[in-house]
Amino acid sequence: MRHSRRSVLTATAASAVALGVTAPPAQAASSGSGSRPPATAQPPGRELRALLKEIDPDRIEATVRKLVSFGTRHTLSVQDDPARGIGAARDWLLAELRSYAAESGGRMTVEAQSYIQEPASRIPTATRITNVVATLRGSVTPERVYVVSGHYDSRVTDVMDAVSDAPGADDDASGVAVALELARVMARRRPAATIVFAAVAGEEQGLYGSAYMAQQFKAAGADVQGMFTNDIVGSPTADDGVEDPYTIRLFAEGVPTSETPAQAATRRSVGGENDSPTRQLARFVRDTADNAATGMHVRMVYRRDRYLRGGDQIPFLERGYPAARFTEPAEDYAHQHQDVRVDETGKQYGDLPEFCDFAFVARVAKVNAAALWTLAQAPGTPRDTKIITSALTNSTQLTWTRGTEPDLAGYEVVWRETTAPEWTHVITAGDVTTYEVDMSKDNVFFGVRAVNRAGERSPVAFPAPGA
């Protein structure tokens, strides 16, 4: 199929009107973003809006306070005390997730994913590390997997201090509370694809639990099409007291961590530094979760993580999975990685629950829910997407492999100027596997996304050069 330049511009203008991008966004007043939603934005449907209303800040607060009550959750802390240490936290998380699974009609299973970590960096002796993992099996394409996590271990100033109280309310009981709340509200529902809700350990010692989980997926050949970690999502207040309660940062790498030399050569030749699978996943979050239904603005940060820091998304990136990190808008370092104390000026240090804003955490959970639920209900990201380069021409031909979803309706081609951060134009291609646009591939970037009969869209696939 082929479109002329004039028909392309007419069609994309019509698409923009249909998507409402010519008017100010409904979320501008609440989020303070002030920007228009992308041309690819997807408003939430009735089922998603109902799901978002069930997210409960009181339950999130109860989860954070319960995790804090174990005193320390340091990875090297005691594992056989029923009231204190990481073992007590592990057992409570297992019981809590199993109570949600009991409401799922058998669709959700819960496991303690354990292994023995031999001595390594920040692990002086052989240590059992346990991830608590709940899997909600998809009802249509269960082989397609999306993961959301937080880490339940905690620390104080000395990363090897496994005895002192380490409340870890913000870092990272808040992220675990997000994962648990999503498991609770989704357990009674039927996503088309599989969603995994995880509380991982060993993060503060070196991302050990997440690395083990990612490797388990890799060894099983799992089709993980997206992973989000929520790490330090408990407060919108910076160290100077300034609040930004309607913004969440999303860190998303450009050049893939797992890139091979051949892939790097291709990227350099076509200019794909801003179009990694993770960047497309982050754009999808903006498309589905930066709106009035969540009340939040998603601030995309084009980095893998913050300076001198890292998170549980990195082991997934290392294994070639799209993965991104949610973190609060501006951190207060007095309330993370600190001994609990009051200094001579009366300033309180320590990662205590009184410095969390649980209504804010609930909105972060809504952002995660909007993205995850839409990912799971929409078709998978198109595969084998190519931009044909066998001949020099001023038109652009795209090809891809048709998905296997039973409700697949067709595909859309998206494009933007090479200097634009987000997709600006959408063209309906139909239920086809090749499409030609009368525009030069040398001048703009193209992508392809799938659409189902309910109108839910997949993340965009960025094409590689092909014959």
mmCIF file of N, CA and C in Angstrom, residues 312-373:
data_model
loop_
_atom_site.group_PDB
_atom_site.id
_atom_site.type_symbol
_atom_site.label_atom_id
_atom_site.label_comp_id
_atom_site.label_asym_id
_atom_site.label_seq_id
_atom_site.Cartn_x
_atom_site.Cartn_y
_atom_site.Cartn_z
ATOM 1 N N ASP A 312 17.149 -1.963 39.595
ATOM 2 C CA ASP A 312 16.834 -3.326 39.176
ATOM 3 C C ASP A 312 16.418 -3.454 37.721
ATOM 4 N N GLN A 313 16.296 -2.342 37.014
ATOM 5 C CA GLN A 313 16.056 -2.435 35.573
ATOM 6 C C GLN A 313 17.315 -2.865 34.818
ATOM 7 N N ILE A 314 18.485 -2.611 35.395
ATOM 8 C CA ILE A 314 19.741 -2.826 34.664
ATOM 9 C C ILE A 314 19.976 -4.293 34.308
ATOM 10 N N PRO A 315 19.768 -5.267 35.219
ATOM 11 C CA PRO A 315 19.937 -6.655 34.800
ATOM 12 C C PRO A 315 19.016 -7.066 33.649
ATOM 13 N N PHE A 316 17.838 -6.488 33.574
ATOM 14 C CA PHE A 316 16.947 -6.781 32.447
ATOM 15 C C PHE A 316 17.495 -6.162 31.166
ATOM 16 N N LEU A 317 18.004 -4.939 31.261
ATOM 17 C CA LEU A 317 18.611 -4.302 30.095
ATOM 18 C C LEU A 317 19.821 -5.095 29.609
ATOM 19 N N GLU A 318 20.602 -5.616 30.531
ATOM 20 C CA GLU A 318 21.788 -6.387 30.159
ATOM 21 C C GLU A 318 21.419 -7.640 29.378
ATOM 22 N N ARG A 319 20.212 -8.136 29.589
ATOM 23 C CA ARG A 319 19.770 -9.342 28.899
ATOM 24 C C ARG A 319 18.870 -9.044 27.707
ATOM 25 N N GLY A 320 18.839 -7.772 27.304
ATOM 26 C CA GLY A 320 18.139 -7.396 26.092
ATOM 27 C C GLY A 320 16.664 -7.127 26.240
ATOM 28 N N TYR A 321 16.169 -6.988 27.472
ATOM 29 C CA TYR A 321 14.755 -6.703 27.694
ATOM 30 C C TYR A 321 14.537 -5.194 27.846
ATOM 31 N N PRO A 322 13.469 -4.631 27.264
ATOM 32 C CA PRO A 322 13.155 -3.217 27.507
ATOM 33 C C PRO A 322 12.797 -3.016 28.984
ATOM 34 N N ALA A 323 13.426 -2.063 29.638
ATOM 35 C CA ALA A 323 13.198 -1.870 31.070
ATOM 36 C C ALA A 323 13.483 -0.427 31.446
ATOM 37 N N ALA A 324 12.699 0.105 32.389
ATOM 38 C CA ALA A 324 12.836 1.504 32.790
ATOM 39 C C ALA A 324 12.579 1.636 34.284
ATOM 40 N N ARG A 325 12.994 2.754 34.841
ATOM 41 C CA ARG A 325 12.927 2.977 36.287
ATOM 42 C C ARG A 325 12.065 4.189 36.623
ATOM 43 N N PHE A 326 11.096 3.990 37.518
ATOM 44 C CA PHE A 326 10.331 5.095 38.096
ATOM 45 C C PHE A 326 11.001 5.548 39.388
ATOM 46 N N THR A 327 11.177 6.869 39.533
ATOM 47 C CA THR A 327 11.750 7.458 40.747
ATOM 48 C C THR A 327 11.097 8.813 40.983
ATOM 49 N N GLU A 328 10.922 9.171 42.236
ATOM 50 C CA GLU A 328 10.276 10.430 42.601
ATOM 51 C C GLU A 328 10.982 11.627 41.945
ATOM 52 N N PRO A 329 10.292 12.784 41.861
ATOM 53 C CA PRO A 329 10.806 13.898 41.049
ATOM 54 C C PRO A 329 12.101 14.516 41.533
ATOM 55 N N ALA A 330 12.344 14.546 42.842
ATOM 56 C CA ALA A 330 13.588 15.099 43.386
ATOM 57 C C ALA A 330 13.810 14.457 44.746
ATOM 58 N N GLU A 331 14.955 13.848 44.942
ATOM 59 C CA GLU A 331 15.189 13.062 46.155
ATOM 60 C C GLU A 331 15.663 13.922 47.322
ATOM 61 N N ASP A 332 15.366 13.433 48.522
ATOM 62 C CA ASP A 332 15.884 14.026 49.753
ATOM 63 C C ASP A 332 16.850 13.006 50.350
ATOM 64 N N TYR A 333 18.139 13.261 50.207
ATOM 65 C CA TYR A 333 19.152 12.272 50.574
ATOM 66 C C TYR A 333 19.308 12.094 52.083
ATOM 67 N N ALA A 334 18.675 12.963 52.872
ATOM 68 C CA ALA A 334 18.670 12.766 54.323
ATOM 69 C C ALA A 334 17.798 11.584 54.720
ATOM 70 N N HIS A 335 16.935 11.147 53.767
ATOM 71 C CA HIS A 335 15.974 10.087 54.087
ATOM 72 C C HIS A 335 16.164 8.858 53.216
ATOM 73 N N GLN A 336 17.405 8.608 52.815
ATOM 74 C CA GLN A 336 17.744 7.343 52.156
ATOM 75 C C GLN A 336 19.211 7.047 52.441
ATOM 76 N N HIS A 337 19.507 5.766 52.633
ATOM 77 C CA HIS A 337 20.880 5.320 52.900
ATOM 78 C C HIS A 337 21.483 6.068 54.101
ATOM 79 N N GLN A 338 20.692 6.284 55.145
ATOM 80 C CA GLN A 338 21.157 7.042 56.308
ATOM 81 C C GLN A 338 20.823 6.302 57.603
ATOM 82 N N ASP A 339 21.748 6.371 58.573
ATOM 83 C CA ASP A 339 21.424 5.909 59.923
ATOM 84 C C ASP A 339 20.289 6.769 60.476
ATOM 85 N N VAL A 340 19.402 6.150 61.237
ATOM 86 C CA VAL A 340 18.315 6.897 61.878
ATOM 87 C C VAL A 340 18.909 7.660 63.058
ATOM 88 N N ARG A 341 18.828 8.993 62.986
ATOM 89 C CA ARG A 341 19.444 9.825 64.021
ATOM 90 C C ARG A 341 18.913 11.244 63.905
ATOM 91 N N VAL A 342 19.142 12.044 64.937
ATOM 92 C CA VAL A 342 18.867 13.485 64.928
ATOM 93 C C VAL A 342 20.194 14.188 65.164
ATOM 94 N N ASP A 343 20.562 15.122 64.275
ATOM 95 C CA ASP A 343 21.863 15.776 64.440
ATOM 96 C C ASP A 343 21.769 16.943 65.431
ATOM 97 N N GLU A 344 22.882 17.625 65.599
ATOM 98 C CA GLU A 344 22.945 18.683 66.605
ATOM 99 C C GLU A 344 22.039 19.870 66.306
ATOM 100 N N THR A 345 21.573 19.995 65.061
ATOM 101 C CA THR A 345 20.645 21.074 64.706
ATOM 102 C C THR A 345 19.188 20.670 64.868
ATOM 103 N N GLY A 346 18.961 19.419 65.233
ATOM 104 C CA GLY A 346 17.595 18.921 65.360
ATOM 105 C C GLY A 346 17.043 18.307 64.093
ATOM 106 N N LYS A 347 17.870 18.164 63.060
ATOM 107 C CA LYS A 347 17.414 17.591 61.798
ATOM 108 C C LYS A 347 17.320 16.068 61.911
ATOM 109 N N GLN A 348 16.186 15.535 61.491
ATOM 110 C CA GLN A 348 15.964 14.093 61.523
ATOM 111 C C GLN A 348 16.512 13.450 60.255
ATOM 112 N N TYR A 349 17.322 12.417 60.446
ATOM 113 C CA TYR A 349 17.819 11.607 59.346
ATOM 114 C C TYR A 349 17.179 10.222 59.430
ATOM 115 N N GLY A 350 17.197 9.525 58.302
ATOM 116 C CA GLY A 350 16.678 8.166 58.264
ATOM 117 C C GLY A 350 15.479 8.048 57.355
ATOM 118 N N ASP A 351 15.332 6.856 56.779
ATOM 119 C CA ASP A 351 14.272 6.597 55.789
ATOM 120 C C ASP A 351 13.012 6.141 56.510
ATOM 121 N N LEU A 352 12.327 7.096 57.127
ATOM 122 C CA LEU A 352 11.174 6.833 57.981
ATOM 123 C C LEU A 352 9.860 7.078 57.251
ATOM 124 N N PRO A 353 8.793 6.373 57.637
ATOM 125 C CA PRO A 353 7.518 6.520 56.923
ATOM 126 C C PRO A 353 6.897 7.903 57.026
ATOM 127 N N GLU A 354 7.247 8.667 58.065
ATOM 128 C CA GLU A 354 6.649 10.001 58.170
ATOM 129 C C GLU A 354 7.111 10.944 57.070
ATOM 130 N N PHE A 355 8.149 10.561 56.337
ATOM 131 C CA PHE A 355 8.607 11.390 55.228
ATOM 132 C C PHE A 355 8.047 10.922 53.882
ATOM 133 N N CYS A 356 7.131 9.975 53.904
ATOM 134 C CA CYS A 356 6.457 9.521 52.678
ATOM 135 C C CYS A 356 5.117 10.218 52.529
ATOM 136 N N ASP A 357 4.681 10.357 51.288
ATOM 137 C CA ASP A 357 3.371 10.919 50.941
ATOM 138 C C ASP A 357 2.603 9.798 50.233
ATOM 139 N N PHE A 358 1.667 9.182 50.927
ATOM 140 C CA PHE A 358 1.047 7.970 50.410
ATOM 141 C C PHE A 358 0.025 8.244 49.312
ATOM 142 N N ALA A 359 -0.528 9.442 49.279
ATOM 143 C CA ALA A 359 -1.381 9.812 48.141
ATOM 144 C C ALA A 359 -0.534 9.916 46.873
ATOM 145 N N PHE A 360 0.680 10.423 47.019
ATOM 146 C CA PHE A 360 1.611 10.485 45.883
ATOM 147 C C PHE A 360 1.970 9.079 45.409
ATOM 148 N N VAL A 361 2.286 8.184 46.335
ATOM 149 C CA VAL A 361 2.623 6.817 45.945
ATOM 150 C C VAL A 361 1.460 6.170 45.211
ATOM 151 N N ALA A 362 0.251 6.448 45.655
ATOM 152 C CA ALA A 362 -0.930 5.888 44.976
ATOM 153 C C ALA A 362 -1.029 6.391 43.542
ATOM 154 N N ARG A 363 -0.680 7.656 43.319
ATOM 155 C CA ARG A 363 -0.708 8.164 41.939
ATOM 156 C C ARG A 363 0.386 7.512 41.098
ATOM 157 N N VAL A 364 1.542 7.261 41.711
ATOM 158 C CA VAL A 364 2.592 6.525 40.997
ATOM 159 C C VAL A 364 2.086 5.134 40.623
ATOM 160 N N ALA A 365 1.374 4.502 41.537
ATOM 161 C CA ALA A 365 0.800 3.188 41.251
ATOM 162 C C ALA A 365 -0.178 3.271 40.084
ATOM 163 N N LYS A 366 -0.920 4.358 39.985
ATOM 164 C CA LYS A 366 -1.851 4.526 38.869
ATOM 165 C C LYS A 366 -1.105 4.657 37.542
ATOM 166 N N VAL A 367 0.021 5.357 37.555
ATOM 167 C CA VAL A 367 0.832 5.464 36.335
ATOM 168 C C VAL A 367 1.289 4.080 35.892
ATOM 169 N N ASN A 368 1.812 3.307 36.835
ATOM 170 C CA ASN A 368 2.224 1.938 36.527
ATOM 171 C C ASN A 368 1.057 1.110 36.023
ATOM 172 N N ALA A 369 -0.082 1.231 36.685
ATOM 173 C CA ALA A 369 -1.248 0.433 36.315
ATOM 174 C C ALA A 369 -1.733 0.770 34.919
ATOM 175 N N ALA A 370 -1.772 2.053 34.585
ATOM 176 C CA ALA A 370 -2.246 2.460 33.267
ATOM 177 C C ALA A 370 -1.353 1.893 32.174
ATOM 178 N N ALA A 371 -0.049 1.970 32.383
ATOM 179 C CA ALA A 371 0.874 1.455 31.381
ATOM 180 C C ALA A 371 0.819 -0.066 31.294
ATOM 181 N N LEU A 372 0.888 -0.737 32.451
ATOM 182 C CA LEU A 372 0.926 -2.196 32.457
ATOM 183 C C LEU A 372 -0.349 -2.816 31.916
ATOM 184 N N TRP A 373 -1.491 -2.281 32.342
ATOM 185 C CA TRP A 373 -2.753 -2.872 31.901
ATOM 186 C C TRP A 373 -2.931 -2.694 30.393
#
